PDB file of C-alpha atoms in Angstrom:
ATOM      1  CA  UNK A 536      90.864 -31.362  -5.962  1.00  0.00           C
ATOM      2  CA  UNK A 537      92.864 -28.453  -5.599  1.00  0.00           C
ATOM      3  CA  UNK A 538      94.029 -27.755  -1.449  1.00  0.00           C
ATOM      4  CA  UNK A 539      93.607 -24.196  -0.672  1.00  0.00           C
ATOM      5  CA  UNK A 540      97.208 -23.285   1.517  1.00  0.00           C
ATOM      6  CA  UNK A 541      95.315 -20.283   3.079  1.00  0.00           C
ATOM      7  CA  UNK A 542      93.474 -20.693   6.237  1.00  0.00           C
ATOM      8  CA  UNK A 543      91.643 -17.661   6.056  1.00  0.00           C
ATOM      9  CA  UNK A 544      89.951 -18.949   2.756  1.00  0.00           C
ATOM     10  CA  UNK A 545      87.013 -20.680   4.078  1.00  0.00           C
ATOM     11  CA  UNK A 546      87.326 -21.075   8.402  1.00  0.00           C
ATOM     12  CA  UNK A 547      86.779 -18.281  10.450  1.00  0.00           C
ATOM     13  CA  UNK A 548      88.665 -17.375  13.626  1.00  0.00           C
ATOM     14  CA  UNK A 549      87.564 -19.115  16.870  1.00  0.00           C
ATOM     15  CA  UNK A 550      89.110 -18.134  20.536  1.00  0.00           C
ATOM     16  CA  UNK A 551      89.109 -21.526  21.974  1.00  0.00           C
ATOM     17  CA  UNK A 552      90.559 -20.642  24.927  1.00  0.00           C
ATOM     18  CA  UNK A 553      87.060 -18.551  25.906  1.00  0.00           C
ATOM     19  CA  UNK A 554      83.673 -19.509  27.621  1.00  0.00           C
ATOM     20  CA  UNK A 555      81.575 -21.404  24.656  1.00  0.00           C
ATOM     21  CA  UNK A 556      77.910 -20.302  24.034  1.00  0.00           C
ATOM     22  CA  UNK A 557      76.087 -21.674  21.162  1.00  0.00           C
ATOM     23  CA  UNK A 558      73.956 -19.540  19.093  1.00  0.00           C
ATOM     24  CA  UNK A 559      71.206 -21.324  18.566  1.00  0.00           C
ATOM     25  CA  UNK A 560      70.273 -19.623  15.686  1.00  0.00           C
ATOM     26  CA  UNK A 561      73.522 -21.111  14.009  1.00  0.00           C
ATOM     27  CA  UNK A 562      71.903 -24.552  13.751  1.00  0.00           C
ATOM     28  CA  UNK A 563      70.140 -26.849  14.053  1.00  0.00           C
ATOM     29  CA  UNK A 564      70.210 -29.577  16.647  1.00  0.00           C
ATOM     30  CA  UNK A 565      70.863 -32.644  17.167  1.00  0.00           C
ATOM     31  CA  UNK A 566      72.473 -33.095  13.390  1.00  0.00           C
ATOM     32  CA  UNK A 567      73.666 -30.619  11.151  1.00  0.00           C
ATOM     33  CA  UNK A 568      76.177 -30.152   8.306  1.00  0.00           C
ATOM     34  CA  UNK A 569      78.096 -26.925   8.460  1.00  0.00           C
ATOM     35  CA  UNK A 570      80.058 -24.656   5.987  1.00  0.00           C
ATOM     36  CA  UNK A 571      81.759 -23.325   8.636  1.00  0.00           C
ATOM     37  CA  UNK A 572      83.204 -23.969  12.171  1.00  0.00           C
ATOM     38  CA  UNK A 573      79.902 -23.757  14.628  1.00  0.00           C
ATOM     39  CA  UNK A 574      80.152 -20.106  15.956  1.00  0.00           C
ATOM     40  CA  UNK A 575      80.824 -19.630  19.041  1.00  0.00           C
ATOM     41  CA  UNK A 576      80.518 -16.018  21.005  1.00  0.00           C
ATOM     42  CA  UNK A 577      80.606 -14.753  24.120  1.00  0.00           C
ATOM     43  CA  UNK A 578      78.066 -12.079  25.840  1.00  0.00           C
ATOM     44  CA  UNK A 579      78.802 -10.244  28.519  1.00  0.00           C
ATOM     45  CA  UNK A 580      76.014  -8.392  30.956  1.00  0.00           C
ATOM     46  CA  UNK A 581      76.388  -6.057  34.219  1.00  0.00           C
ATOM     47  CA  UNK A 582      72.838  -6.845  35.233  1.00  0.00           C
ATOM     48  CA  UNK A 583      70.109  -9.380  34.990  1.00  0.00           C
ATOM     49  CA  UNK A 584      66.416  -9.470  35.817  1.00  0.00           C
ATOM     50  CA  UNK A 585      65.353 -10.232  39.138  1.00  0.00           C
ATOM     51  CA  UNK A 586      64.845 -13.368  40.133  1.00  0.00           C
ATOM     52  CA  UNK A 587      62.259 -14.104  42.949  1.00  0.00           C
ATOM     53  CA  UNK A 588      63.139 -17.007  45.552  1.00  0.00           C
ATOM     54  CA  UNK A 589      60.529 -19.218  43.814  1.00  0.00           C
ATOM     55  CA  UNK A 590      62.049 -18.918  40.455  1.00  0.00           C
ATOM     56  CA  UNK A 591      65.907 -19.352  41.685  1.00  0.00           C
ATOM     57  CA  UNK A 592      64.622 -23.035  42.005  1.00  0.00           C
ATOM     58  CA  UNK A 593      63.907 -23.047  38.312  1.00  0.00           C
ATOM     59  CA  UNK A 594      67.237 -21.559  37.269  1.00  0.00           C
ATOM     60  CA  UNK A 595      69.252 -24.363  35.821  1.00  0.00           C
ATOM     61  CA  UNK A 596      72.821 -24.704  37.240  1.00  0.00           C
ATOM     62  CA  UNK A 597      75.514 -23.226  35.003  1.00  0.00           C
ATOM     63  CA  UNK A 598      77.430 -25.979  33.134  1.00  0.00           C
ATOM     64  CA  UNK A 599      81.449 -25.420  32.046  1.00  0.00           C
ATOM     65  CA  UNK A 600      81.744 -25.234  28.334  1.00  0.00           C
ATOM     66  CA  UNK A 601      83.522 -28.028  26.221  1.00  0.00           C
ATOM     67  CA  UNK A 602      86.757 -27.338  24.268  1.00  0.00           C
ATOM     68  CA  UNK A 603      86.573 -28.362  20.911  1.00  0.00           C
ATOM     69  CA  UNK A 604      88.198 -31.453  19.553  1.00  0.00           C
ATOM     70  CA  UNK A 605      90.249 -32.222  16.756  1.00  0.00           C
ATOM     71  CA  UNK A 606      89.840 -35.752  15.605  1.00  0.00           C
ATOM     72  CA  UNK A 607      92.288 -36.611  12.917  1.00  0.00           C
ATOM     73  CA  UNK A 608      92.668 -39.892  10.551  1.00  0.00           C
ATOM     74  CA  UNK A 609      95.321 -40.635   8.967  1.00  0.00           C
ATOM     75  CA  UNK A 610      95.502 -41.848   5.483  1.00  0.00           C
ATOM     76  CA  UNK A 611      96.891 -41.309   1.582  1.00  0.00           C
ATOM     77  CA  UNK A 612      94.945 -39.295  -0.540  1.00  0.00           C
ATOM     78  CA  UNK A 613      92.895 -40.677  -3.573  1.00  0.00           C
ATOM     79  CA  UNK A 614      90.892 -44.086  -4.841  1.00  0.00           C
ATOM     80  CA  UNK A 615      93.924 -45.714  -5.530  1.00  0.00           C
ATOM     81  CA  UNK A 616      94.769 -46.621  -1.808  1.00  0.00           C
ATOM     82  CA  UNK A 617      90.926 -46.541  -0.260  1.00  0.00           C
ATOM     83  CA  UNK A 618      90.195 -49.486   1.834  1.00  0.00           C
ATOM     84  CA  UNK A 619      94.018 -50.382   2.152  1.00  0.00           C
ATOM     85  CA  UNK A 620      95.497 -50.894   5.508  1.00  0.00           C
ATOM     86  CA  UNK A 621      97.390 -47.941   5.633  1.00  0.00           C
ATOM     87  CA  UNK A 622      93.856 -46.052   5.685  1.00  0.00           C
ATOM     88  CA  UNK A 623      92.284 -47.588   8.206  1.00  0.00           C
ATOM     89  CA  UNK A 624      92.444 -44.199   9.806  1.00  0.00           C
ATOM     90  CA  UNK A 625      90.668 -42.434   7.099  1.00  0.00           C
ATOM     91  CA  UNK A 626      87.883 -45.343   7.535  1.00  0.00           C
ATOM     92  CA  UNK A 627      87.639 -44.609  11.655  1.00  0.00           C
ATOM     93  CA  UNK A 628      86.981 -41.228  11.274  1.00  0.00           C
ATOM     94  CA  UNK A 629      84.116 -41.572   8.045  1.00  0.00           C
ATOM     95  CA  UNK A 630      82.324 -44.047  10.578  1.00  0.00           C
ATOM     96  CA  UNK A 631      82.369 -41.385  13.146  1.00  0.00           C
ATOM     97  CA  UNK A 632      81.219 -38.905  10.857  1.00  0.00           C
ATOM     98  CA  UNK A 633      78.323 -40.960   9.332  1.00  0.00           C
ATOM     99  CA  UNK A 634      77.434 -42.090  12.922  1.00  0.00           C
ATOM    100  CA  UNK A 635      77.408 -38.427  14.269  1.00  0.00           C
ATOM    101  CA  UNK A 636      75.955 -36.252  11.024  1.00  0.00           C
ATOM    102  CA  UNK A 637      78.840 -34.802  10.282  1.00  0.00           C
ATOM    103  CA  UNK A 638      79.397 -33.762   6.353  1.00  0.00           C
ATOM    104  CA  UNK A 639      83.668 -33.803   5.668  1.00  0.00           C
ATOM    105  CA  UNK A 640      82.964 -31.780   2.362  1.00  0.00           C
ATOM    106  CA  UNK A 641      85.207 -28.695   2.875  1.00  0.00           C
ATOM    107  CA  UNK A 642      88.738 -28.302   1.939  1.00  0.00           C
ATOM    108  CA  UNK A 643      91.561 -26.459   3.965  1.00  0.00           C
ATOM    109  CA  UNK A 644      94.824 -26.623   5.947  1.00  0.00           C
ATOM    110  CA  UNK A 645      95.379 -29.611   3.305  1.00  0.00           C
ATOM    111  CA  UNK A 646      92.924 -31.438   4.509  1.00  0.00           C
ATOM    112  CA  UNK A 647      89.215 -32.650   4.048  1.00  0.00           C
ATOM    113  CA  UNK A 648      87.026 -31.021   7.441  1.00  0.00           C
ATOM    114  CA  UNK A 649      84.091 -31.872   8.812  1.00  0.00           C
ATOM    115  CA  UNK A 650      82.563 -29.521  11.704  1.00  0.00           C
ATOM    116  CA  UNK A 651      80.117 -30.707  14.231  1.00  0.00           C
ATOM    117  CA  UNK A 652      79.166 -31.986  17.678  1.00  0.00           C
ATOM    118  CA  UNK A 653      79.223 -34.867  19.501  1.00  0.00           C
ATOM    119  CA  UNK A 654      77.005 -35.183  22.234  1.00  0.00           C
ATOM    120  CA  UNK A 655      77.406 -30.693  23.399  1.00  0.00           C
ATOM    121  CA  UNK A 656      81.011 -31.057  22.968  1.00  0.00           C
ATOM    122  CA  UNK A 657      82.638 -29.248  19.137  1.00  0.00           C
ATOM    123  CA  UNK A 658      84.169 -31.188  17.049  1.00  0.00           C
ATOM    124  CA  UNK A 659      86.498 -30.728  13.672  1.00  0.00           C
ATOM    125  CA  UNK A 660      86.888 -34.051  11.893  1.00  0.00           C
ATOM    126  CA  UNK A 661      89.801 -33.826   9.819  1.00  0.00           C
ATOM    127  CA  UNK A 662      91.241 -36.342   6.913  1.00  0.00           C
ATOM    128  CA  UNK A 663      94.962 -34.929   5.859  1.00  0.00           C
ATOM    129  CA  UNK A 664      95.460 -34.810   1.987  1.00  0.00           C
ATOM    130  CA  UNK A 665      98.878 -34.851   1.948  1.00  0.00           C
ATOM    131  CA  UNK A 666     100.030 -37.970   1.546  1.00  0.00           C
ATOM    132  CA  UNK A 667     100.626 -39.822   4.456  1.00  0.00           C
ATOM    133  CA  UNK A 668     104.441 -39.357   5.082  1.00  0.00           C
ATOM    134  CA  UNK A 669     103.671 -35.330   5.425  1.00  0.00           C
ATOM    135  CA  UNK A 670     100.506 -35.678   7.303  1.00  0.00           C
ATOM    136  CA  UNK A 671     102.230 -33.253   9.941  1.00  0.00           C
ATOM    137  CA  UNK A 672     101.850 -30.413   7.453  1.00  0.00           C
ATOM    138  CA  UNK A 673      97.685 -30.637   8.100  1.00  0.00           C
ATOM    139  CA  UNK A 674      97.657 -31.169  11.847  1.00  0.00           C
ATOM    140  CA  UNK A 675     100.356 -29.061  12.650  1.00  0.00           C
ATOM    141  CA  UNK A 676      98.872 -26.054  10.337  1.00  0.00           C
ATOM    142  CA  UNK A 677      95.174 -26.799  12.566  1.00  0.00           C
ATOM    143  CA  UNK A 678      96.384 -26.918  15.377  1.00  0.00           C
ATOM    144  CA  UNK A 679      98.571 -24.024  15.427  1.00  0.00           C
ATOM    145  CA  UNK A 680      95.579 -21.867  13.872  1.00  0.00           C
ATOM    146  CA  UNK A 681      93.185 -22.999  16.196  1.00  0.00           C
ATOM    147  CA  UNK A 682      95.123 -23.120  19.369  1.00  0.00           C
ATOM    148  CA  UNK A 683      93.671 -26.029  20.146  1.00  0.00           C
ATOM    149  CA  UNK A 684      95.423 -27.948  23.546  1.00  0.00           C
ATOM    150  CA  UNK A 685      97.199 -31.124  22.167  1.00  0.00           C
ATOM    151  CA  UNK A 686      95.209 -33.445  24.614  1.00  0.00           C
ATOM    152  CA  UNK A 687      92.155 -32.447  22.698  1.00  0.00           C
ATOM    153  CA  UNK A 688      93.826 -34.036  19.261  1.00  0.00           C
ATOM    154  CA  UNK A 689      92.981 -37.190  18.856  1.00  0.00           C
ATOM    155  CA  UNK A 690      95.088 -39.225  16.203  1.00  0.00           C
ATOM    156  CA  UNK A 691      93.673 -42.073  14.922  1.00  0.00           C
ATOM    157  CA  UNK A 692      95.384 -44.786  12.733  1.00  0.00           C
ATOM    158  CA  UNK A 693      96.580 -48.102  11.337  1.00  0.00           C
ATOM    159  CA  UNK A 694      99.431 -50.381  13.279  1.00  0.00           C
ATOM    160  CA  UNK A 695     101.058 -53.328  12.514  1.00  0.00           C
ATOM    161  CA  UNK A 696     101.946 -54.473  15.996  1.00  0.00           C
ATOM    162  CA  UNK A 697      98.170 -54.727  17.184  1.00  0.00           C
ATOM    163  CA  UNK A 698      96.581 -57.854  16.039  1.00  0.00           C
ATOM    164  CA  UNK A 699      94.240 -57.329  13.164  1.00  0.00           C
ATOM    165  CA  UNK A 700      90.872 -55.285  14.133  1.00  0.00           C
ATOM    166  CA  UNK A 701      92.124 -54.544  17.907  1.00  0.00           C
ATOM    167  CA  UNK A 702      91.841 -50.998  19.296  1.00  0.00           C
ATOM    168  CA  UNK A 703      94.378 -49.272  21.803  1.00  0.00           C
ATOM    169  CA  UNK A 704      94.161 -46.061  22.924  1.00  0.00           C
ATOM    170  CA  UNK A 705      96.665 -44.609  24.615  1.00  0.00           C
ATOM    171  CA  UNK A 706      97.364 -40.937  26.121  1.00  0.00           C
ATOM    172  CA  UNK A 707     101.123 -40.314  24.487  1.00  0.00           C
ATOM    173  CA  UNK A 708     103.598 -41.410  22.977  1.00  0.00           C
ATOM    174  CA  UNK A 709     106.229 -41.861  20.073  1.00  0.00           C
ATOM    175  CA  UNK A 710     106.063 -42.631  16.200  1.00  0.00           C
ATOM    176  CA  UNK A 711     106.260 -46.498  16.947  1.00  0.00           C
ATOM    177  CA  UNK A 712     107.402 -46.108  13.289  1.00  0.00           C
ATOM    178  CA  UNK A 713     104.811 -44.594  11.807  1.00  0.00           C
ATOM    179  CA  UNK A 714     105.502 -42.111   9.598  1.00  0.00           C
ATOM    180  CA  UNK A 715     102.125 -40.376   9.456  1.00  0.00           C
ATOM    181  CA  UNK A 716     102.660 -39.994  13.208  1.00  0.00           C
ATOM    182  CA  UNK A 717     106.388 -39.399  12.977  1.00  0.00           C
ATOM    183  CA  UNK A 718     105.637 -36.324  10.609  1.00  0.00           C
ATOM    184  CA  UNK A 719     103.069 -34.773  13.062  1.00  0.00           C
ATOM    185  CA  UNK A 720     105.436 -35.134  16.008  1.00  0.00           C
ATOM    186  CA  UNK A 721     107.927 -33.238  14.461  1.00  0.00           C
ATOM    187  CA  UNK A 722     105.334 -30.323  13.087  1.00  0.00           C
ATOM    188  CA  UNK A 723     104.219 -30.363  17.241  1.00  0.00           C
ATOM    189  CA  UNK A 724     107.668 -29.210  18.071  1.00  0.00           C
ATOM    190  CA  UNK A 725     108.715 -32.705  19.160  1.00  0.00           C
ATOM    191  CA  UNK A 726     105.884 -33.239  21.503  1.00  0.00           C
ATOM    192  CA  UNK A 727     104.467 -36.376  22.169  1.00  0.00           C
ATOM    193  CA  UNK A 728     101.632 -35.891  24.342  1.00  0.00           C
ATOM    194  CA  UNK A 729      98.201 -36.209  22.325  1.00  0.00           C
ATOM    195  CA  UNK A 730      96.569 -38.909  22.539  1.00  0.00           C
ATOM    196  CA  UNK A 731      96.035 -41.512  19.711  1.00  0.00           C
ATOM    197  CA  UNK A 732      93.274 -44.314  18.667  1.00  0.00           C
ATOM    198  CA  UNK A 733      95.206 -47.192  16.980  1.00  0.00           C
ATOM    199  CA  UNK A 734      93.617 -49.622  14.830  1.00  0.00           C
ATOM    200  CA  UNK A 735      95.549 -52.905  14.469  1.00  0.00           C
ATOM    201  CA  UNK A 736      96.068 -54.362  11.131  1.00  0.00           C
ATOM    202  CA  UNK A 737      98.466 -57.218  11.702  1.00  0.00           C
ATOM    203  CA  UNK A 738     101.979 -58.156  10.375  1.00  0.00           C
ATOM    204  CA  UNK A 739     102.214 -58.954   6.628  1.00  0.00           C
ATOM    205  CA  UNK A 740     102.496 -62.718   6.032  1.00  0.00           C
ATOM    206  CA  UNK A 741     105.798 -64.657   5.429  1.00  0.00           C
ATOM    207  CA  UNK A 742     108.568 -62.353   3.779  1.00  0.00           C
ATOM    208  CA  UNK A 743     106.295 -59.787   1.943  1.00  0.00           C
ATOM    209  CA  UNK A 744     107.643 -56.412   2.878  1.00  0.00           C
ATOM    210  CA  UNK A 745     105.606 -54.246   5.393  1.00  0.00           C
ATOM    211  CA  UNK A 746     105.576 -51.105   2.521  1.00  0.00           C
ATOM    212  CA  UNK A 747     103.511 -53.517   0.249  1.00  0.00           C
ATOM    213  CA  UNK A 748     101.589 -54.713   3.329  1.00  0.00           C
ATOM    214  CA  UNK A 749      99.786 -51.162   4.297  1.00  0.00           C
ATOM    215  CA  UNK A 750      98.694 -50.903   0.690  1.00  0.00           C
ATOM    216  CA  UNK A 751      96.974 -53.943   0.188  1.00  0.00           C
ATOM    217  CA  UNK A 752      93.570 -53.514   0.620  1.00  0.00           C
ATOM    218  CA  UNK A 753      91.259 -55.980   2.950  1.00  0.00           C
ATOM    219  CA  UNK A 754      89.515 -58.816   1.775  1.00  0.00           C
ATOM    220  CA  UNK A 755      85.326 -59.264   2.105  1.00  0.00           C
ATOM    221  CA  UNK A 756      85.952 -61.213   5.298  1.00  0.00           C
ATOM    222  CA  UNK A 757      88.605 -58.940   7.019  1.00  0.00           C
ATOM    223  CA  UNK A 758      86.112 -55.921   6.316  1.00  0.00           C
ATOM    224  CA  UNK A 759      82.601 -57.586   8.038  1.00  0.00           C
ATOM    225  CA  UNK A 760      85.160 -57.915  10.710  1.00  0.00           C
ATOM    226  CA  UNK A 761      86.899 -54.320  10.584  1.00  0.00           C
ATOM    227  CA  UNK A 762      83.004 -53.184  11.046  1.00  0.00           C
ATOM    228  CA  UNK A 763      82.377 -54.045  14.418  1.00  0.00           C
ATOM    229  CA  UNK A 764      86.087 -52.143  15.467  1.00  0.00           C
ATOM    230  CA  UNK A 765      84.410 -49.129  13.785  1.00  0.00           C
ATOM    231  CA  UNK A 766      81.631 -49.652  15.727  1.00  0.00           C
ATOM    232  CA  UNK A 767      83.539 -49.926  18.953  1.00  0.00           C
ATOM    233  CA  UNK A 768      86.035 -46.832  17.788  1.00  0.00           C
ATOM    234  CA  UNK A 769      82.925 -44.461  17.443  1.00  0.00           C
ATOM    235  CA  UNK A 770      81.616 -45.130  21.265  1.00  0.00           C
ATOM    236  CA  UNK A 771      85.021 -44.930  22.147  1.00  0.00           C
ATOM    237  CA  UNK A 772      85.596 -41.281  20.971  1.00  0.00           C
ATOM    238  CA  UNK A 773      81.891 -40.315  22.503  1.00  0.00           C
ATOM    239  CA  UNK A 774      83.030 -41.836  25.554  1.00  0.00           C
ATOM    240  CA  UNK A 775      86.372 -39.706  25.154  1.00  0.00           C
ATOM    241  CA  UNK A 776      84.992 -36.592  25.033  1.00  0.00           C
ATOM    242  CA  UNK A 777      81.665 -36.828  27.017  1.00  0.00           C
ATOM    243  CA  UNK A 778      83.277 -38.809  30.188  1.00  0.00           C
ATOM    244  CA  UNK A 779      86.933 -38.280  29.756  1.00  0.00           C
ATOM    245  CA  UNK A 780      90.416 -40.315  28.671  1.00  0.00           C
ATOM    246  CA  UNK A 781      90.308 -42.727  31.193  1.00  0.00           C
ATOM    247  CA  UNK A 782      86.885 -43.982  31.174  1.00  0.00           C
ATOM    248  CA  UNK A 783      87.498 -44.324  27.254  1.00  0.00           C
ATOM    249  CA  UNK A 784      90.646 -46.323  27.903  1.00  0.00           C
ATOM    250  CA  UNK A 785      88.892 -48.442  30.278  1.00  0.00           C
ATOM    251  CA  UNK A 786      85.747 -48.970  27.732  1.00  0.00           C
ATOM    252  CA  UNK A 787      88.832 -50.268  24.920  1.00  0.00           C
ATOM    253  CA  UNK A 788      91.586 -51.489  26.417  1.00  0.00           C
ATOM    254  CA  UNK A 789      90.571 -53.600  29.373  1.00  0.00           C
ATOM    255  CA  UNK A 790      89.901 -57.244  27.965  1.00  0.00           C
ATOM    256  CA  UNK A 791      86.551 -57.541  30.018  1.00  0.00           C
ATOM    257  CA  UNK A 792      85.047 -55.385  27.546  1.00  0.00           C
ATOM    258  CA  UNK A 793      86.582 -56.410  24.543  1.00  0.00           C
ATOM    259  CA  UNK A 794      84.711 -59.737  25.436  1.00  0.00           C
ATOM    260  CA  UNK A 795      81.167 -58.007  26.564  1.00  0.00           C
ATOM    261  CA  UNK A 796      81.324 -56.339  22.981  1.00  0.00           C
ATOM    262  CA  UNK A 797      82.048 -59.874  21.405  1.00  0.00           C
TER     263      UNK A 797
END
């Protein structure tokens, strides 16, 4: 697959930092797949029909519009590492994608996209290509096109100091090692503050190496297991953006609900 370099190839512009108003003849609702980032305009009026005091009860109360989100996995490129640890990321955001509709079948900023909503609130889902070691090159190149605010990034991806299949979201923070989230720090100009979904995969056993541990891939057992994280990753993110961070870090964090989900 070859990874156009050029933005302008296939996304058109969109001014996130204006009011949102869906067009609904864009798409359909409540599950669509799109070739392009929903559009999102803006209309403008000096007048408006009269209302009479009977129908001002009718007159639904203006809501605030919804940024759009940027949901990233991290994860290496081609079949030779699916399923391994080190793609665990990769995995989080297909379940969220499946669960929400969302087709990740275009190609750009080095990455595959998928463009949707969750819930009212945009979404891109993106999956860097890159290799993991560069994934900065993606996010960075998104994120600077987009202007999107970096507590609407969410990065989501594999540790080795969470116990296998345990979630931990968390609001900033550094590379903890990573190098998939050391490379995006240093495309965000250093900054730290995004928040991040990581997915524990353990410590490799004995004295194998931790390099050869990300790329093995999980067994039958550790992925019936893996399933019900995805399944608690996906409410998690519709949590995140429909209620806010801290309800979401409440929902998979706190050990009370850890055991409710069990």
């Amino acid at each position: 697959m070859k990874l156009s370099s050029s933005p302008l190839s296939t996304i058109r512009f969109l001014n996130f930092n204006s009011p949102l108003i869906i067009s609904p003849l864009s798409f359909n609702f409540p599950k669509t797949t799109f070739t392009h980032f929903p559009n999102f305009s803006i209309h403008t009026t000096t007048s408006s029909p009269a209302i009479t005091a009977d129908e001002s009860q009718l007159v639904p109360p203006k809501l605030p519009p919804h940024l759009p989100w940027l949901i990233v996995g991290l994860g290496n490129p081609g079949k030779k590492y699916n399923a391994t640890r080190h793609n665990v990321g990769f995995e989080m955001v297909d379940a969220v994608a499946e669960s929400e509709g969302i087709s990740i079948n275009n190609v750009n900023f080095k990455a595959l996209l998928g463009r949707g909503f969750i819930g009212n609130v945009p979404v891109m889902l993106a999956k860097p290509q890159t290799f993991m070691n560069s994934s900065g090159e993606s996010v960075g190149s998104i994120v600077s096109y987009y202007k999107i605010p970096l507590k609407q990034v969410l990065v989501v991806y594999d540790d080795l100091d969470l116990p296998f299949a345990k979630l931990r979201l968390l609001p900033k923070g550094g590379h903890g090692g990573h190098n998939g989230m050391r490379s995006i720090i240093d495309r965000l100009k250093g900054s730290r503050d995004f928040p991040r979904l990581r997915i524990g995969i353990g410590r490799p056993p004995g004295k194998m190496d931790a390099v050869n541990f990300v790329l093995r891939p999980f067994n039958k057992q550790e992925h019936e297991e893996l399933e019900f994280t995805f399944e608690r990753g996906i409410e998690a993110v519709r949590i995140l953006l429909l209620e806010g961070f801290n309800k979401s870090a409440t929902f998979v964090n706190s050990t009370k609900a850890m055991e409710q989900l069990g």
